[in-house]
Structures are given as structure tokens and as C-alpha cells.
């Protein structure tokens, strides 16, 4: 590793982590969650970076080396087609396989009545979530895996071995990728580990959004008990996948737990009571959580103030970044807020203007990290990404 | 993190050591070593299934 890259890495890491702790670094850090944008920049299709994670890694390193950012995700095109195909996962559409090669991968919402978990299976989930996932969920989401009682077919055995080894192969490649980012681009890795709310797991992976909405009306107690049963597992996954030093936060991907996707009552009685203890426990263990608040969470900002100072970083997607700052800044750092449509459709001057407005409005006292509202896909133009970067550097000096 | 679920398989495990031990011949050596290795290996299918659920 060259000395200049290591020096750059240390400068950027200090800048990023100072802002994460709601402090005031030397300048506003830039941490774009670049996903399929790296394919566009690197000269690849979405299919290439989704099917071959080594190409995604390559494109990420190239992008990091050529943009003056302070942190990035090692691979934001996080779904590797190899695993999805080994297991025959029914809930994915993968670019180049049923999707256009340059369309990002998609999650397929199960049709109503055909969700991955049936409405009368809550007792099984609640009794033993891990066993439920193996015995009920996995055979249902997979074209390969046999249900209990079915013959343990050749394809079943092959899929389980291939899936397990593929996961280890993929995860095992990340330390070297993080090291490449550091050595070749002087770029810190922005997050480590993953958390989802128990509520979102029920919606995303088990019942589907429509199924969950039905259940909230017809069997809310079972939804609550299921979310409670999932809590220790979500905590375990988050803690064991996190940065043991606590330097960078755990990514917490927030999907459908907000008004109006659910009611305030369901937020108050199910979503939040089954999430808050996880955050508190992670905080006790020295971990910070990045609330990647997809959509709008304005109705819940004050609730998040119940959490200890510095325990989270709030990432703003479609909310009013200035309101988010007014409500949360005294306790938590914030990030994001730059509209993705600007990066895709606006002129560079418009991007520059919005970056200036955001920085002048929310970054004065530190505790702000520049980023788009959502992950940046291949609709963002290179010129607009350069405009965002240059403007953040120009207006982000303290 | 504790919940009211006493009978469920604990986080980090698929086949708990207490259950596996009953299926093995009598321990004539270092049981703690066997337990440690079992729990390490057993954590792998746990990681697999929950990463499938959470990350993929």
C-alpha cells in the first residue's frame, strides 16, 4: 500500500467517523451509496455486476479510485446472482435472466394468497423461527429445496451444498475487497453488518406487504408475537455481522414500518417496541446503527429521539432534510437528502445548487454526511455525480 | 437478548449442543472441546439461513 493512499484513507476515515459521531470534521464527508452506478461508470451491465461479484468489486474499486469521496460500500449491488440461482430463489428477478441486462435486480412481491408464509403459520414461526425458516420458508421460496416429507432429491442436496458454499465464498471475499478499497483508492468501507426490523422481515420475506396488512387487521397479536420471536435473531445477525471495533455503523434498511404504509397504532404497538430494544442492546455493545430510512419517516422522527445520543445516524431519503435536521441533529448525525431524480435527470448546475442548499442548511455545525436519498443506480449520470462531489467539496469546507 | 421463547432454538444455533450430545457415544475425552467445535460448526447453517432471510 502506498503511503499517500494510506494517508488519504486515514484522513477520510477520521472525517467520516467524526461526522458519524455528530462532530465537526475538517469538511463535510461524502459517502454515496453507489450501487448499479458503479456498473455504468466501470463499463459493465447490471447483469455483469450482479452475476459476477468480482466485476462488481472491480467496478467499485475503480469508482472509488476516481471520485474524491470519504467512504463507500464495498459492494452495494449486494445480491449476488450465484446465490439466488444456486438456491432457485423465487423472489428475485435477476438482470439478464427474465430482466433486461441493464435493469437492476428486483424483489418480487408474492401474489396475494401465495405469500412465502401462509396466514395460519404464525404459530410455527413463533415457536421456533430458525426451524420455521428451514422447514417452511426455504422450501417455499426455493425451486430446489424439498419440503419435509418429500424425497431428499439430488437437486435438493446439490442446492443446499451449493448455496452454503456460495454464501461462504461471497462473504469470504469481502475482507480482500475492503483491503483493495483501502490500498488502491484510500477509501474506507462505509458500513459493516446488517439489521432489519422484525416487522419488515415479516412483510418482506414471509407474508408480503398485502398479507401483512390483512394480518394487522385480523390477527395483530400474532404479528406482534412473531415480531417478538424474531427480535433475538435480528439482534444476533446484526451484532455478529458488525464491525467489532464499532468504528463504522451497522446498515439498518427500513422498508415498510412507517405511516402511511402502516398505522400509527401499529407503529407504536408492534414496529417500534420490537425494534427499540435491539438498537439499545447494540448501543450497549458499542455499535452504532445507520437508520437507512427509505421513503418518508417524518411521523416518527420524535419517537427516534427516545434512543441514546449518538446511538444512530439517521439517513434521509424522501423526508425534508431540513426538518430532519431540526428534529434530530441535537442527538444524532444525519446523512443523505439529495434527491435521486436530480442525479438522474437534472443538469449538473442544478445538482450543485441543491448540494449547496443542503450543506448550508444542515451541515453548519457538523454531523452531516453528503449522500443521495436512496442507493445510486445506473440512472445517475457521471457528470451529475461529479457535480455532487465537486459541490460538496467546494461548499463543505469548515 | 432474551424473550419469552424458552423452547425455540437459541440465536446462533440450529441443533443445540445439549440435544446433539444425547445422540453421541459417551464422552471419554475433553467434552468442552467437542462442544466448542460443534457450536462453531452449527453456527454456520444458522448464519446461512438468517443471511438468506435478512440479506438476500
CSV table of N, CA and C in Angstrom, one decimal, chain A residues 16 20 30-34 73 76 190-191 249-254 289-298 301 304 312-321 324-325 328 332-340 367-376 388:
chain,number,residue,atom,x,y,z
A,16,UNK,N,-15.1,11.0,8.2
A,16,UNK,CA,-16.3,10.2,8.2
A,16,UNK,C,-16.8,9.9,9.6
A,20,UNK,N,-20.0,10.9,11.8
A,20,UNK,CA,-20.9,9.9,12.3
A,20,UNK,C,-21.3,10.1,13.8
A,30,UNK,N,-18.3,12.9,2.3
A,30,UNK,CA,-19.1,12.4,1.2
A,30,UNK,C,-19.1,10.9,1.2
A,31,UNK,N,-20.3,10.3,1.2
A,31,UNK,CA,-20.4,8.8,1.3
A,31,UNK,C,-21.6,8.3,0.5
A,32,UNK,N,-21.4,8.4,-0.8
A,32,UNK,CA,-22.6,8.0,-1.6
A,32,UNK,C,-22.7,6.4,-1.7
A,33,UNK,N,-23.9,6.0,-1.5
A,33,UNK,CA,-24.2,4.5,-1.6
A,33,UNK,C,-24.4,4.2,-3.0
A,34,UNK,N,-23.2,4.0,-3.7
A,34,UNK,CA,-23.3,3.8,-5.1
A,34,UNK,C,-23.5,2.3,-5.4
A,73,UNK,N,-19.6,1.8,0.1
A,73,UNK,CA,-19.9,0.4,0.4
A,73,UNK,C,-19.1,-0.5,-0.5
A,76,UNK,N,-22.4,-2.4,-3.2
A,76,UNK,CA,-23.8,-2.1,-2.9
A,76,UNK,C,-24.7,-2.8,-3.9
A,190,UNK,N,-17.9,1.9,4.3
A,190,UNK,CA,-18.8,2.8,5.0
A,190,UNK,C,-19.6,2.1,6.1
A,191,UNK,N,-20.0,0.9,5.9
A,191,UNK,CA,-20.8,0.2,6.9
A,191,UNK,C,-20.3,-1.2,7.1
A,249,UNK,N,-20.9,2.1,11.2
A,249,UNK,CA,-22.2,1.6,11.7
A,249,UNK,C,-22.7,0.4,11.0
A,250,UNK,N,-23.7,-0.2,11.6
A,250,UNK,CA,-24.5,-1.3,11.0
A,250,UNK,C,-25.5,-0.7,10.1
A,251,UNK,N,-25.6,-1.3,8.9
A,251,UNK,CA,-26.7,-0.8,8.0
A,251,UNK,C,-28.0,-1.3,8.4
A,252,UNK,N,-29.0,-0.4,8.6
A,252,UNK,CA,-30.3,-0.9,9.0
A,252,UNK,C,-31.3,-0.4,7.9
A,253,UNK,N,-31.8,-1.3,7.2
A,253,UNK,CA,-32.6,-1.0,6.0
A,253,UNK,C,-34.1,-0.9,6.3
A,254,UNK,N,-34.7,0.2,6.3
A,254,UNK,CA,-36.0,0.5,6.8
A,254,UNK,C,-37.0,0.5,5.6
A,289,UNK,N,-25.9,2.4,14.7
A,289,UNK,CA,-26.8,1.8,13.7
A,289,UNK,C,-27.2,3.0,12.7
A,290,UNK,N,-27.0,2.7,11.4
A,290,UNK,CA,-27.4,3.7,10.4
A,290,UNK,C,-28.8,3.4,10.0
A,291,UNK,N,-29.7,4.3,10.4
A,291,UNK,CA,-31.1,4.2,10.0
A,291,UNK,C,-31.3,4.6,8.6
A,292,UNK,N,-31.3,3.7,7.7
A,292,UNK,CA,-31.4,4.0,6.3
A,292,UNK,C,-32.9,4.1,6.0
A,293,UNK,N,-33.5,5.2,6.2
A,293,UNK,CA,-34.9,5.4,6.3
A,293,UNK,C,-35.5,5.7,4.9
A,294,UNK,N,-35.7,4.5,4.2
A,294,UNK,CA,-36.3,4.6,2.9
A,294,UNK,C,-37.7,5.2,2.9
A,295,UNK,N,-38.0,6.1,2.0
A,295,UNK,CA,-39.3,6.7,2.0
A,295,UNK,C,-39.4,7.9,2.9
A,296,UNK,N,-40.5,8.0,3.5
A,296,UNK,CA,-40.7,9.2,4.4
A,296,UNK,C,-41.0,8.7,5.8
A,297,UNK,N,-40.3,9.2,6.8
A,297,UNK,CA,-40.4,8.8,8.2
A,297,UNK,C,-40.7,10.0,9.1
A,298,UNK,N,-41.3,11.0,8.5
A,298,UNK,CA,-41.5,12.3,9.3
A,298,UNK,C,-42.4,12.1,10.5
A,301,UNK,N,-40.0,10.8,13.6
A,301,UNK,CA,-38.7,11.3,14.0
A,301,UNK,C,-38.6,11.5,15.5
A,304,UNK,N,-37.8,8.5,17.5
A,304,UNK,CA,-36.4,8.1,17.4
A,304,UNK,C,-35.6,8.8,18.5
A,312,UNK,N,-27.6,6.2,16.9
A,312,UNK,CA,-27.9,6.0,15.5
A,312,UNK,C,-27.4,7.2,14.6
A,313,UNK,N,-27.4,6.9,13.3
A,313,UNK,CA,-27.2,8.0,12.3
A,313,UNK,C,-28.5,7.9,11.5
A,314,UNK,N,-29.2,9.0,11.3
A,314,UNK,CA,-30.4,9.0,10.5
A,314,UNK,C,-30.1,9.3,9.1
A,315,UNK,N,-30.4,8.4,8.2
A,315,UNK,CA,-30.3,8.7,6.7
A,315,UNK,C,-31.6,9.1,6.1
A,316,UNK,N,-31.6,10.3,5.5
A,316,UNK,CA,-32.8,10.9,5.0
A,316,UNK,C,-33.0,10.6,3.5
A,317,UNK,N,-34.1,9.9,3.2
A,317,UNK,CA,-34.4,9.6,1.8
A,317,UNK,C,-35.4,10.7,1.2
A,318,UNK,N,-36.7,10.5,1.4
A,318,UNK,CA,-37.7,11.4,0.8
A,318,UNK,C,-38.2,12.4,1.8
A,319,UNK,N,-37.7,12.4,3.0
A,319,UNK,CA,-38.1,13.4,4.0
A,319,UNK,C,-37.5,14.7,3.7
A,320,UNK,N,-38.0,15.7,4.3
A,320,UNK,CA,-37.5,17.1,4.2
A,320,UNK,C,-36.2,17.1,5.1
A,321,UNK,N,-35.1,17.2,4.5
A,321,UNK,CA,-33.8,17.1,5.2
A,321,UNK,C,-33.7,18.2,6.2
A,324,UNK,N,-35.7,17.1,9.2
A,324,UNK,CA,-35.0,16.1,9.9
A,324,UNK,C,-33.9,16.7,10.7
A,325,UNK,N,-33.2,17.6,10.2
A,325,UNK,CA,-32.1,18.3,10.9
A,325,UNK,C,-32.6,19.0,12.1
A,328,UNK,N,-33.7,16.1,14.8
A,328,UNK,CA,-32.7,15.1,15.2
A,328,UNK,C,-31.3,15.5,15.5
A,332,UNK,N,-28.4,13.2,17.0
A,332,UNK,CA,-27.8,12.2,16.0
A,332,UNK,C,-27.3,13.0,14.8
A,333,UNK,N,-26.3,12.3,14.2
A,333,UNK,CA,-25.8,12.8,12.9
A,333,UNK,C,-26.9,12.4,11.8
A,334,UNK,N,-26.8,13.1,10.7
A,334,UNK,CA,-27.8,12.7,9.6
A,334,UNK,C,-27.0,12.6,8.3
A,335,UNK,N,-27.5,11.9,7.4
A,335,UNK,CA,-26.9,11.8,6.1
A,335,UNK,C,-28.0,11.8,5.0
A,336,UNK,N,-27.5,12.0,3.7
A,336,UNK,CA,-28.4,11.9,2.6
A,336,UNK,C,-29.2,13.2,2.3
A,337,UNK,N,-30.4,13.0,1.7
A,337,UNK,CA,-31.3,14.1,1.5
A,337,UNK,C,-31.2,14.6,0.0
A,338,UNK,N,-30.2,14.3,-0.7
A,338,UNK,CA,-30.1,14.7,-2.1
A,338,UNK,C,-31.0,13.9,-3.0
A,339,UNK,N,-31.9,14.5,-3.6
A,339,UNK,CA,-32.9,13.7,-4.4
A,339,UNK,C,-32.3,12.9,-5.5
A,340,UNK,N,-32.6,11.6,-5.6
A,340,UNK,CA,-32.0,10.8,-6.6
A,340,UNK,C,-32.4,11.2,-8.0
A,367,UNK,N,-21.9,16.9,11.8
A,367,UNK,CA,-22.9,15.9,12.0
A,367,UNK,C,-23.7,15.7,10.7
A,368,UNK,N,-23.2,16.0,9.6
A,368,UNK,CA,-23.9,15.7,8.3
A,368,UNK,C,-22.9,15.0,7.3
A,369,UNK,N,-23.4,14.0,6.6
A,369,UNK,CA,-22.7,13.3,5.6
A,369,UNK,C,-23.5,13.4,4.3
A,370,UNK,N,-22.8,13.9,3.3
A,370,UNK,CA,-23.4,14.0,2.0
A,370,UNK,C,-23.7,12.7,1.3
A,371,UNK,N,-24.9,12.6,0.8
A,371,UNK,CA,-25.3,11.4,0.1
A,371,UNK,C,-26.6,11.6,-0.6
A,372,UNK,N,-26.9,10.8,-1.6
A,372,UNK,CA,-28.3,10.8,-2.1
A,372,UNK,C,-29.2,10.2,-1.1
A,373,UNK,N,-30.5,10.4,-1.4
A,373,UNK,CA,-31.5,9.8,-0.5
A,373,UNK,C,-31.6,8.3,-0.6
A,374,UNK,N,-31.5,7.7,-1.8
A,374,UNK,CA,-31.5,6.3,-1.9
A,374,UNK,C,-30.2,5.8,-2.6
A,375,UNK,N,-30.1,4.5,-2.7
A,375,UNK,CA,-28.9,4.0,-3.3
A,375,UNK,C,-28.9,4.5,-4.8
A,376,UNK,N,-27.7,4.7,-5.3
A,376,UNK,CA,-27.5,5.3,-6.6
A,376,UNK,C,-27.3,4.3,-7.6
A,388,UNK,N,-22.0,16.6,-7.9
A,388,UNK,CA,-22.3,16.4,-6.4
A,388,UNK,C,-21.0,16.4,-5.6
